[in-house]
Amino acid sequence: MSRVVHPIEVESYRILRERVDLSHLPPLTRAVTERVVHASADLAYVDELVCDEAALESGLAALRAGAPVVTDVAMVAAGITRAGLDLVCPVAEPAAAELGRSAGITRSAAAVRIALDRVGPGAVWVVGCAPTALVELLTLDAAPALVVGLPVGFVGAAESKAALRASGLPGVSNVGEKGGSAVAAAALNALLYVEEKS
């Protein structure tokens, strides 16, 4: 079933494209950049997003093959607008709190460990809230198809995204402290909407 695009979204994209020309970007990078700017109304993301076309192609291929999507928080999962995905988000489960306490890590980091046990390699990971979730993911042998690493905050967010870029994993990130659930979900939605057109 194809997505019905609301006239407000059409107008938003018209305004965006009037303000900035992104036609020089590769197609998936452009789709992600436009969707993030559309979701945030923040043109600074044009210069701050770090996308790699090959990584986005890998993520899109994984989504097309039915890879699970792991999110760090329920707000990211709620922002993903395509039904039928295998969404995994164990952060609210009692096991995440228990593991966090026993291992001396945050609940978000513990949820990453739990999720990896469930999904194994090849998943698409979307982190929009918790820098500790992204840091934990980078310490594990998760072999992700794609990591959308856009956590927000003054403590650890910029550093966790820099670590993602340095890791060599296929990823999307941005430079700086801003990000968030809506932005991370938007980046994934951009790929899902490309998939619908294929």
XYZ file of C-alpha atoms in Angstrom:
198
model
C 0.000 0.000 0.000
C 1.477 3.329 -0.968
C 1.577 6.316 1.341
C -0.820 9.204 0.783
C 1.135 12.450 0.980
C -0.764 15.238 2.726
C -0.875 18.659 1.017
C 0.886 20.210 4.028
C 3.851 17.909 3.453
C 3.881 18.789 -0.235
C 3.944 22.484 0.649
C 6.651 21.938 3.270
C 8.884 20.259 0.703
C 8.202 23.053 -1.790
C 9.329 25.638 0.750
C 12.354 23.571 1.726
C 13.454 23.210 -1.915
C 12.909 26.933 -2.459
C 15.273 27.702 0.417
C 18.019 25.180 -0.318
C 19.032 23.223 -3.406
C 20.024 19.668 -2.525
C 19.832 18.302 -6.068
C 23.614 17.762 -6.068
C 23.331 15.110 -3.331
C 23.106 11.392 -4.145
C 19.483 10.191 -4.060
C 19.332 8.469 -0.667
C 21.435 11.132 1.035
C 19.115 13.758 -0.414
C 16.031 11.840 0.733
C 17.352 11.531 4.293
C 18.533 15.146 4.457
C 15.247 16.508 3.153
C 13.170 14.320 5.469
C 15.223 15.363 8.520
C 14.971 19.055 7.597
C 11.249 18.646 6.924
C 10.717 16.977 10.323
C 12.751 19.538 12.258
C 12.326 22.759 10.229
C 16.050 23.180 10.843
C 18.081 23.959 7.728
C 21.315 23.626 9.711
C 20.997 19.848 9.276
C 21.921 20.376 5.612
C 25.494 21.052 6.730
C 25.518 18.984 9.932
C 24.196 15.606 8.750
C 26.797 13.007 7.898
C 25.450 10.491 5.397
C 27.207 7.886 3.326
C 25.329 6.774 0.214
C 26.738 3.231 0.337
C 25.652 2.895 3.982
C 22.163 4.111 3.111
C 22.004 1.629 0.222
C 22.992 -1.135 2.664
C 20.275 -0.059 5.069
C 17.666 0.115 2.335
C 18.613 -3.357 1.100
C 18.292 -4.694 4.643
C 14.872 -3.103 5.077
C 13.731 -4.572 1.770
C 14.912 -7.986 2.956
C 12.857 -7.675 6.163
C 15.626 -6.828 8.638
C 14.407 -5.972 12.124
C 14.541 -2.333 13.213
C 15.796 -1.698 16.744
C 15.024 1.623 18.418
C 16.455 2.998 21.630
C 13.157 4.424 22.889
C 9.438 4.096 22.226
C 9.289 7.671 20.877
C 11.555 6.691 17.976
C 9.440 3.604 17.303
C 6.268 5.723 17.421
C 7.708 8.073 14.811
C 8.346 5.292 12.311
C 5.295 5.524 10.103
C 5.318 2.249 8.219
C 3.307 -0.672 9.522
C 4.525 -4.230 9.226
C 8.113 -3.683 10.337
C 9.697 -5.965 12.904
C 10.278 -3.242 15.525
C 12.260 -4.101 18.650
C 12.475 -1.710 21.615
C 13.050 -3.442 24.973
C 13.995 -0.347 27.004
C 10.724 -0.339 28.973
C 10.924 -4.036 29.838
C 11.754 -4.964 33.451
C 14.683 -7.036 32.169
C 16.370 -3.870 30.891
C 16.143 -2.226 34.304
C 17.397 -5.394 36.024
C 20.327 -5.835 33.646
C 21.190 -2.156 33.921
C 21.346 -2.359 37.713
C 23.329 -5.598 37.787
C 25.811 -4.540 35.097
C 26.157 -0.952 36.299
C 25.012 0.502 32.968
C 22.064 2.614 31.916
C 18.750 1.027 31.130
C 19.203 2.168 27.508
C 22.563 0.419 27.233
C 21.089 -2.716 28.783
C 18.241 -2.628 26.268
C 20.798 -2.639 23.448
C 22.284 -5.881 24.813
C 18.838 -7.446 25.112
C 17.854 -6.337 21.615
C 21.047 -7.713 20.083
C 20.348 -11.100 21.665
C 16.957 -11.040 19.927
C 17.863 -9.730 16.489
C 21.467 -10.790 15.891
C 23.519 -9.320 13.051
C 22.103 -7.407 10.110
C 19.515 -5.285 11.905
C 18.885 -1.592 11.350
C 19.472 0.359 14.577
C 17.855 3.756 15.192
C 19.050 5.778 18.184
C 17.422 9.154 18.742
C 17.456 9.702 22.468
C 20.123 7.914 24.482
C 23.828 8.447 23.762
C 24.584 5.519 26.088
C 22.602 3.228 23.786
C 24.729 4.270 20.826
C 27.962 3.876 22.800
C 26.892 0.412 23.967
C 26.029 -0.639 20.417
C 29.517 0.372 19.306
C 31.114 -1.891 21.933
C 29.233 -4.977 20.745
C 29.737 -7.192 17.725
C 26.334 -6.272 16.299
C 27.267 -6.204 12.585
C 24.423 -3.779 11.803
C 23.158 -3.145 8.293
C 22.810 0.524 9.249
C 22.997 2.655 12.378
C 20.962 5.841 12.461
C 22.775 7.543 15.315
C 21.097 10.849 16.100
C 20.806 11.017 19.907
C 20.278 14.404 21.501
C 21.741 15.975 24.610
C 24.509 17.896 26.313
C 26.079 14.783 27.865
C 27.659 12.375 25.449
C 25.528 12.972 22.366
C 28.145 14.670 20.192
C 30.815 12.265 21.412
C 28.724 9.156 20.748
C 28.036 10.318 17.190
C 31.706 11.047 16.607
C 32.459 7.520 17.854
C 29.929 6.103 15.378
C 31.634 7.937 12.517
C 35.047 6.709 13.684
C 33.830 3.106 14.046
C 33.573 2.408 10.328
C 30.050 1.039 10.758
C 27.480 2.028 8.131
C 25.785 4.999 9.685
C 23.943 8.277 9.596
C 24.815 10.890 12.194
C 25.184 14.601 12.674
C 27.853 16.825 14.108
C 26.872 18.323 17.432
C 24.518 17.870 20.362
C 21.165 18.127 18.650
C 19.174 15.240 17.278
C 16.242 13.485 18.854
C 13.540 10.915 18.351
C 11.692 12.788 15.608
C 14.884 13.377 13.642
C 16.051 9.753 13.966
C 12.638 8.436 12.944
C 12.585 10.844 10.002
C 15.913 9.524 8.736
C 14.566 5.973 8.749
C 11.235 7.035 7.259
C 13.123 8.562 4.333
C 14.423 5.113 3.438
C 11.037 3.494 3.958
C 9.416 6.010 1.638
C 12.081 5.341 -1.021
C 11.247 1.672 -0.644
C 7.569 2.378 -1.314
C 8.467 4.005 -4.645
C 10.513 1.020 -5.795
